[in-house]
Coordinates of C-alpha atoms in Angstrom, one line a residue:
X1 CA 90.9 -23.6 18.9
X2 CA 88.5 -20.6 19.4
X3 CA 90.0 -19.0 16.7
X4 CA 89.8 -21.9 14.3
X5 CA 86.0 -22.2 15.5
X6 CA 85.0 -19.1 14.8
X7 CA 86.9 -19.3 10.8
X8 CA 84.6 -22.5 10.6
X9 CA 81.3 -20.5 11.6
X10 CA 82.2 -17.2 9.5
X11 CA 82.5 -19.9 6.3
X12 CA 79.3 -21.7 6.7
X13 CA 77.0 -18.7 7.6
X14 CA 79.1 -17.3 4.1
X15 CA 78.5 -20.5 2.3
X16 CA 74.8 -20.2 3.2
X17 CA 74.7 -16.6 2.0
X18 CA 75.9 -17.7 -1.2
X19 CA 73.9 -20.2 -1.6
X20 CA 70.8 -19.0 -0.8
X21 CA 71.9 -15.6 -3.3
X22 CA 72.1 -18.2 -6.0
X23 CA 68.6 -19.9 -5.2
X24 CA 67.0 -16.8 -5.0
X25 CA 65.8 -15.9 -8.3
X26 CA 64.1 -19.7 -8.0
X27 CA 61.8 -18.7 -5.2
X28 CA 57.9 -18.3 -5.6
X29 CA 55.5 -16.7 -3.2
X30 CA 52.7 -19.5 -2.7
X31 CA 49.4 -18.3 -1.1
X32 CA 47.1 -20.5 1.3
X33 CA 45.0 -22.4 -1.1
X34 CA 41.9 -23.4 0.2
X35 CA 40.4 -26.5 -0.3
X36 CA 39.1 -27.4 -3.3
X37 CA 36.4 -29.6 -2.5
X38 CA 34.2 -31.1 0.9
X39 CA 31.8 -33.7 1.4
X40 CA 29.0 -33.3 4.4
X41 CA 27.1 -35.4 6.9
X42 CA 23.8 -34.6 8.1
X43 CA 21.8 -37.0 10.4
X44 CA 20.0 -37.5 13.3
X45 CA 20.2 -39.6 16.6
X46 CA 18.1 -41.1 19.3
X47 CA 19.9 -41.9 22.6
X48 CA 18.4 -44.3 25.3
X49 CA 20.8 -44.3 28.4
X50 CA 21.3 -43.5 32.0
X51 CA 22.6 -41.3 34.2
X52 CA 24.2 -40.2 37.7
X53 CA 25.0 -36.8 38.9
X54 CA 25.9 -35.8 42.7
X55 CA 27.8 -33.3 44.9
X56 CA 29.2 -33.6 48.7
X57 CA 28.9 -30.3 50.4
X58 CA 31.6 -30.0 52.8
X59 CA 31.8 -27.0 55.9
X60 CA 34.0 -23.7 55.2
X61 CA 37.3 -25.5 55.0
X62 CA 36.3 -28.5 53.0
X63 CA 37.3 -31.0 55.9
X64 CA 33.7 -31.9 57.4
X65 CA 31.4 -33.4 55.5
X66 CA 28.2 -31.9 55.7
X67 CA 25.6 -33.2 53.2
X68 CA 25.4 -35.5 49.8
X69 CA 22.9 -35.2 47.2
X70 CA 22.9 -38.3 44.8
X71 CA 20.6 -38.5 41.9
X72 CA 20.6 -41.7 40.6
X73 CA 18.7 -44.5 38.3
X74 CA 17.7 -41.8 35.8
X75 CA 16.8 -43.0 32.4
X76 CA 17.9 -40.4 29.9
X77 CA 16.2 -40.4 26.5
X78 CA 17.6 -38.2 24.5
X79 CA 17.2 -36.8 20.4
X80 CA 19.8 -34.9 18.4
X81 CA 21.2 -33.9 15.0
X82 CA 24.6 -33.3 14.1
X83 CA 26.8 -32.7 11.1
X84 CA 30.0 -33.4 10.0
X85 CA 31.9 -31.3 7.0
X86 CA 35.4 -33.2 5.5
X87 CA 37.9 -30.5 3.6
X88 CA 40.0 -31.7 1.1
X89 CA 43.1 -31.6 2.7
X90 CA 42.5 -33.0 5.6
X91 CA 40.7 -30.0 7.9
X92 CA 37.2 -31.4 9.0
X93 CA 34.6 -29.9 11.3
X94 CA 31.7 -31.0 12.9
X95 CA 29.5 -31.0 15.8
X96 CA 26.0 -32.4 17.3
X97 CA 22.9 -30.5 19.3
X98 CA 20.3 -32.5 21.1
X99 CA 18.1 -33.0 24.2
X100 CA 15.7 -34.9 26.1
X101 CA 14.3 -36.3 29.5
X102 CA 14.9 -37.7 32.1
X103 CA 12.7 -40.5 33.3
X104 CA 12.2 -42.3 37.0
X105 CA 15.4 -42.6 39.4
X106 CA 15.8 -41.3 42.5
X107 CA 17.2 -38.4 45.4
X108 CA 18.8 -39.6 48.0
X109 CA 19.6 -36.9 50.3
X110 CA 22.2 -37.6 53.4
X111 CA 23.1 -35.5 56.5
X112 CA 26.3 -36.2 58.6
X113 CA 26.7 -36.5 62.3
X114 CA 28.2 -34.5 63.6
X115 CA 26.4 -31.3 62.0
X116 CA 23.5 -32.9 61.9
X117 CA 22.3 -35.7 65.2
X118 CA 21.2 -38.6 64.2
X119 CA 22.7 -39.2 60.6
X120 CA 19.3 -38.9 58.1
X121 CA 18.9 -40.1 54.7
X122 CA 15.9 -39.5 52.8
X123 CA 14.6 -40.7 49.4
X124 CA 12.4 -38.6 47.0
X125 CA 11.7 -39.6 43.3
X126 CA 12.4 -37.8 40.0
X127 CA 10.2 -36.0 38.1
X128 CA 9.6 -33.3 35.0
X129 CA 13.0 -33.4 34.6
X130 CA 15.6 -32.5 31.2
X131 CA 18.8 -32.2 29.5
X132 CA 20.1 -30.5 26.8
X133 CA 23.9 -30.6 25.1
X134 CA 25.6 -29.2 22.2
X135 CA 29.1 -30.1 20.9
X136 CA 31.2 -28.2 18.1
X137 CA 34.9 -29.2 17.4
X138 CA 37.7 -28.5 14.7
X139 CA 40.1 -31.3 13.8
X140 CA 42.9 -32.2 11.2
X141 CA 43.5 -35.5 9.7
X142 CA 47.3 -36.1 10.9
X143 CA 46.9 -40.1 9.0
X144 CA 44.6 -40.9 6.1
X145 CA 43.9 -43.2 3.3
X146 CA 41.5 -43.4 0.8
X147 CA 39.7 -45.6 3.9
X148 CA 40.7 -44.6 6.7
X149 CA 42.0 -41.4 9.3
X150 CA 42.8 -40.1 12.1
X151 CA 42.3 -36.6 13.2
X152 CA 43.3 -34.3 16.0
X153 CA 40.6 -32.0 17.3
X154 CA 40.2 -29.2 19.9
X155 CA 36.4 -28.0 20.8
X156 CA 33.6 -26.9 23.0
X157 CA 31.1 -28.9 25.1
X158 CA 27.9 -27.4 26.5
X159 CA 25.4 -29.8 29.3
X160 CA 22.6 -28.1 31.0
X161 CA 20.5 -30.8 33.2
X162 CA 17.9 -29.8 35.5
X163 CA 16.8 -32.2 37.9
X164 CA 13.6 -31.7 40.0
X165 CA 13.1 -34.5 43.2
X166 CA 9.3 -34.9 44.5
X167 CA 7.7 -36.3 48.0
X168 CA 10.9 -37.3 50.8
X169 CA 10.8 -40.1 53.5
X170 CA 13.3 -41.0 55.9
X171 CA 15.0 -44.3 55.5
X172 CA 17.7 -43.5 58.8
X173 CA 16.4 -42.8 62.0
X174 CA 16.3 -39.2 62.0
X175 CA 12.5 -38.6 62.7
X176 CA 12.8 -35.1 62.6
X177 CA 13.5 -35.1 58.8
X178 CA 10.5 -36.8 56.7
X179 CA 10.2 -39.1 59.6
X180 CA 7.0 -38.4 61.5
X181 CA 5.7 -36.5 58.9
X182 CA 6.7 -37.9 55.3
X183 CA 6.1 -35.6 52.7
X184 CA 4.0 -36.4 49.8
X185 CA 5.4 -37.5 46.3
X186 CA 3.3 -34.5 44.3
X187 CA 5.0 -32.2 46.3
X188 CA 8.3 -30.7 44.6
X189 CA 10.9 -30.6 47.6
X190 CA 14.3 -29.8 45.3
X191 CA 15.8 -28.5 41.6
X192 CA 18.8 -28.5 40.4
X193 CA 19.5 -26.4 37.3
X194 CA 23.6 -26.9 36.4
X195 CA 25.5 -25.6 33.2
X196 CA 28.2 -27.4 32.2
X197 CA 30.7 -25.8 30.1
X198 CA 34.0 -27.9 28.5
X199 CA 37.0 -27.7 26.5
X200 CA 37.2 -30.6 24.5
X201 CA 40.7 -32.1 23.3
X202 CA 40.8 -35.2 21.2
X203 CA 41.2 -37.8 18.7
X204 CA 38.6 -38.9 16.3
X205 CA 39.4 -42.1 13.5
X206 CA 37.2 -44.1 11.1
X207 CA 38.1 -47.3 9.1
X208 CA 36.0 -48.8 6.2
X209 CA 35.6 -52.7 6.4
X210 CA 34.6 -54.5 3.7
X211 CA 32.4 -52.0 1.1
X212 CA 29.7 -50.7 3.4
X213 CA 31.0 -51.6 7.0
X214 CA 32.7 -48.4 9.3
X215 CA 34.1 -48.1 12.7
X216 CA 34.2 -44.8 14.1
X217 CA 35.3 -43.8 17.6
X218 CA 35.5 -40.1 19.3
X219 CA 37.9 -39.6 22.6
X220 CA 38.1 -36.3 24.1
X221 CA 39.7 -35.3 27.5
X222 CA 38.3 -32.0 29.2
X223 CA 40.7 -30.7 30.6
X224 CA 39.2 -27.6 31.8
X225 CA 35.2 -27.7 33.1
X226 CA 33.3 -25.1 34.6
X227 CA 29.9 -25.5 36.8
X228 CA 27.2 -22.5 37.1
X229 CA 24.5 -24.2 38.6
X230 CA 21.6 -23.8 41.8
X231 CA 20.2 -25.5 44.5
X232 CA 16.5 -25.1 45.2
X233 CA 15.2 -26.2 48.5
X234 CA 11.5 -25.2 47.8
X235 CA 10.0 -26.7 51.1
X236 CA 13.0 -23.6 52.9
X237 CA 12.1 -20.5 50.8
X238 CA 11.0 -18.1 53.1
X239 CA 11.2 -15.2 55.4
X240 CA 12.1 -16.9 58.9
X241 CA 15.7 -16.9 60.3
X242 CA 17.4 -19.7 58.8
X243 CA 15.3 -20.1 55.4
X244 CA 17.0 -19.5 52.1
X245 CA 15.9 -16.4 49.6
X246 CA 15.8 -18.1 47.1
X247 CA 17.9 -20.6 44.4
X248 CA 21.1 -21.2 46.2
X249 CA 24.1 -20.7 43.2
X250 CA 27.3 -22.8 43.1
X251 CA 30.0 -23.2 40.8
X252 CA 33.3 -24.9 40.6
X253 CA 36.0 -26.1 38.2
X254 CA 37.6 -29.4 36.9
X255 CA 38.0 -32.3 34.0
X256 CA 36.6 -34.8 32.2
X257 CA 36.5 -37.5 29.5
X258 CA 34.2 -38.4 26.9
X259 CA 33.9 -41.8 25.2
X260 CA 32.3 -42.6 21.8
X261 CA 31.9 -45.6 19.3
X262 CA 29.9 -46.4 16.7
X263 CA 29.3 -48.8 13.5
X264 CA 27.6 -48.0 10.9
X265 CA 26.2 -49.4 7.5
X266 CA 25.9 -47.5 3.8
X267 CA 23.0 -48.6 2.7
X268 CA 23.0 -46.9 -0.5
X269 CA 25.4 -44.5 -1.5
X270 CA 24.0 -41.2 0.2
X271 CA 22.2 -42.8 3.0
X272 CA 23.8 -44.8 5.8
X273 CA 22.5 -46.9 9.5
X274 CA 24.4 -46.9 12.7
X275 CA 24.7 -48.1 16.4
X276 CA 26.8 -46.5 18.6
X277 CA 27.8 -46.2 22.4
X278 CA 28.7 -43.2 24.8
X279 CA 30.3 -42.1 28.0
X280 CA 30.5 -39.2 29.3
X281 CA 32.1 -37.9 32.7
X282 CA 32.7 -34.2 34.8
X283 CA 33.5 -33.2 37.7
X284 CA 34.4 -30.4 39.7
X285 CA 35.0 -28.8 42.9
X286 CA 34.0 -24.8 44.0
X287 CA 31.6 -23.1 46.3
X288 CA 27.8 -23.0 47.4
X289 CA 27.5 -20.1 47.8
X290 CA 25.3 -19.3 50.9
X291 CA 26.3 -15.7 51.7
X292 CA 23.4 -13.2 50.9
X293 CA 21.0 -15.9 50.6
X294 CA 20.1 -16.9 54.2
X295 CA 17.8 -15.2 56.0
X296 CA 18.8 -13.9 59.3
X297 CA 22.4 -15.0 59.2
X298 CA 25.4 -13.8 57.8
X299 CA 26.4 -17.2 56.0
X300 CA 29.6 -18.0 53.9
X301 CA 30.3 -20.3 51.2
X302 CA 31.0 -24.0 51.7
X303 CA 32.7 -26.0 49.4
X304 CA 31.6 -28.3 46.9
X305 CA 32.3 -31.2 45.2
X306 CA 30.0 -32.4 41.6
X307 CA 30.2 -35.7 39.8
X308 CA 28.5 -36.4 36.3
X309 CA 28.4 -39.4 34.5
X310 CA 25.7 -40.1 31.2
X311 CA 26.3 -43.4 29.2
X312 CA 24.0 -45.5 26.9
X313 CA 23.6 -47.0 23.0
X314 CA 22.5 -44.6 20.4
X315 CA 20.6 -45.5 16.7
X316 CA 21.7 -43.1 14.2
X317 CA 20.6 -42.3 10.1
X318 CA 22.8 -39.8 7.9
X319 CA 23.2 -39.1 4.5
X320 CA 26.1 -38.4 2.9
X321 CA 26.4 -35.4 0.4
X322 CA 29.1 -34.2 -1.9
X323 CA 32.2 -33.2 -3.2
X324 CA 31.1 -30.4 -3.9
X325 CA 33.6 -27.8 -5.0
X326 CA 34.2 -25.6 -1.6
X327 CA 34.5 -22.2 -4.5
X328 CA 33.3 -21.8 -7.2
X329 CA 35.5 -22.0 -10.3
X330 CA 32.9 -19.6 -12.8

């Protein structure tokens, strides 16, 4: 039997000798072709929404909760542009770069028994306080039709929000922190200044209803997020034992999502109306990083935990331009 199987194997790798030898002189080298044409959209958006964003510090081994920060209630308002190019052939690429403010909301800032006797919470409010974000991705059109598609893209998401909380009053019962002695709401108490960087993999599809009517909708997973950010506690910068130098910086790893939807109208050929909705969410967890950075006391890091979530409607214009022949032919 092994004998007869290995006849059988010597006569089909000969058999496909031959006849690749006899398809040979049929062969042509075919280099990449580019695409021959693209169309491109160029607009602009304003983004009306809210937001939450939060850590839980935790002791040395990350099994005692020490302390949560929770910004909350922010009103995000938000302008960007962003651009879209479409390859003939299927390769798009596009991307978005915006930022805004945020308005109102508020700090509420906890301590846990039994680091810290009684439990306090305080409350401070928000103030002179931003965002910005940028978004670049390159996709492939696995389905189309002359109305519809759906791509595949990978990309790169950038957040920076920097978050500054004024005045603090005790709502527990821990006197001893903003209790006796509430501090005023012009004072600045705390920043925090965090970078968010993301890998973004996703699917993006469209479909034309009707002769001026699309849906669109954008889904990306993060699967890999990184945090660079710092903690200010302005009222505990200082030179005594147990004050901070300066910015405290943490950092940290984890995932994501981001949601998107939108409808739009073609007004006229080139220009085109739209209303849309997002949701976006990170987290991670890493380190504060107090070693070096207290005064007096040879600290070590503590971990961390961050949550972000933004979400809110968005009103959007763009203009439509092209084909336009991606090289020229002359």
């Amino acid at each position: 039997m092994l004998v007869a199987a290995s006849t059988l194997a010597v006569a089909f790798a000969a058999s496909v000798a031959f006849a690749t030898s006899a398809q040979a002189s049929n062969w042509k080298y075919r280099a990449f072709e580019p695409p021959a044409t693209f169309t491109a959209d160029f607009g602009t958006r304003f983004w009306y929404g809210r937001s939450k964003t939060g850590k839980d510090l935790f002791d040395t081994t990350g099994s005692l909760l020490v302390s949560r920060l929770t910004y909350e209630d922010l009103s995000l308002y938000t302008l960007e542009g962003f651009g879209r190019f479409d390859f003939a052939g299927g390769w798009f690429l596009k991307g978005y770069a915006g930022g805004g403010m945020f308005r109102n909301g508020t700090l509420k800032d906890e301590d846990f028994e039994p680091v810290t006797v009684p439990y306090s919470a305080t409350l401070s409010g928000i103030g002179n306080s931003s965002l910005v974000f940028a978004s670049i991705d390159v996709g492939f059109k696995v389905l189309r039709g002359p109305d519809f598609h759906v791509g595949a893209f990978v990309g790169y998401h950038y957040l920076k929000d920097s978050i500054s909380a004024y005045g603090c009053n005790q709502v527990a019962g821990n006197a001893a922190i903003c209790g006796a002695f509430p501090i005023p709401d012009w004072i600045k108490v705390i920043s925090q200044d965090n970078n968010w960087h993301s890998l973004r993999l996703g699917l993006d599809a469209s479909v034309e209803v009707g002769n001026r009517l699309k849906l669109s909708v954008d889904a990306a997973w993060l699967p890999y997020v990184r945090l660079n950010g710092a903690d200010s506690h302005w009222l505990r910068i200082g030179t005594f034992p147990g004050d901070f130098t300066g910015p405290i910086p943490e950092d940290g790893t984890g995932w994501g999502y981001q949601l998107e939807g939108f409808v739009s109208y073609r007004v006229t050929d080139m220009l085109s109306l739209g209303v849309g909705a997002r949701y976006w969410h990170m987290e991670t967890k890493g380190h504060t990083h107090f070693e070096g950075h207290v005064v007096g006391f040879a600290a070590q890091p503590q971990v961390l935990t961050w949550k972000t979530d933004q979400f809110g409607v968005y009103f959007q214009s763009s203009l439509k331009l092209g084909p336009y022949p991606l090289i020229s032919r002359n």
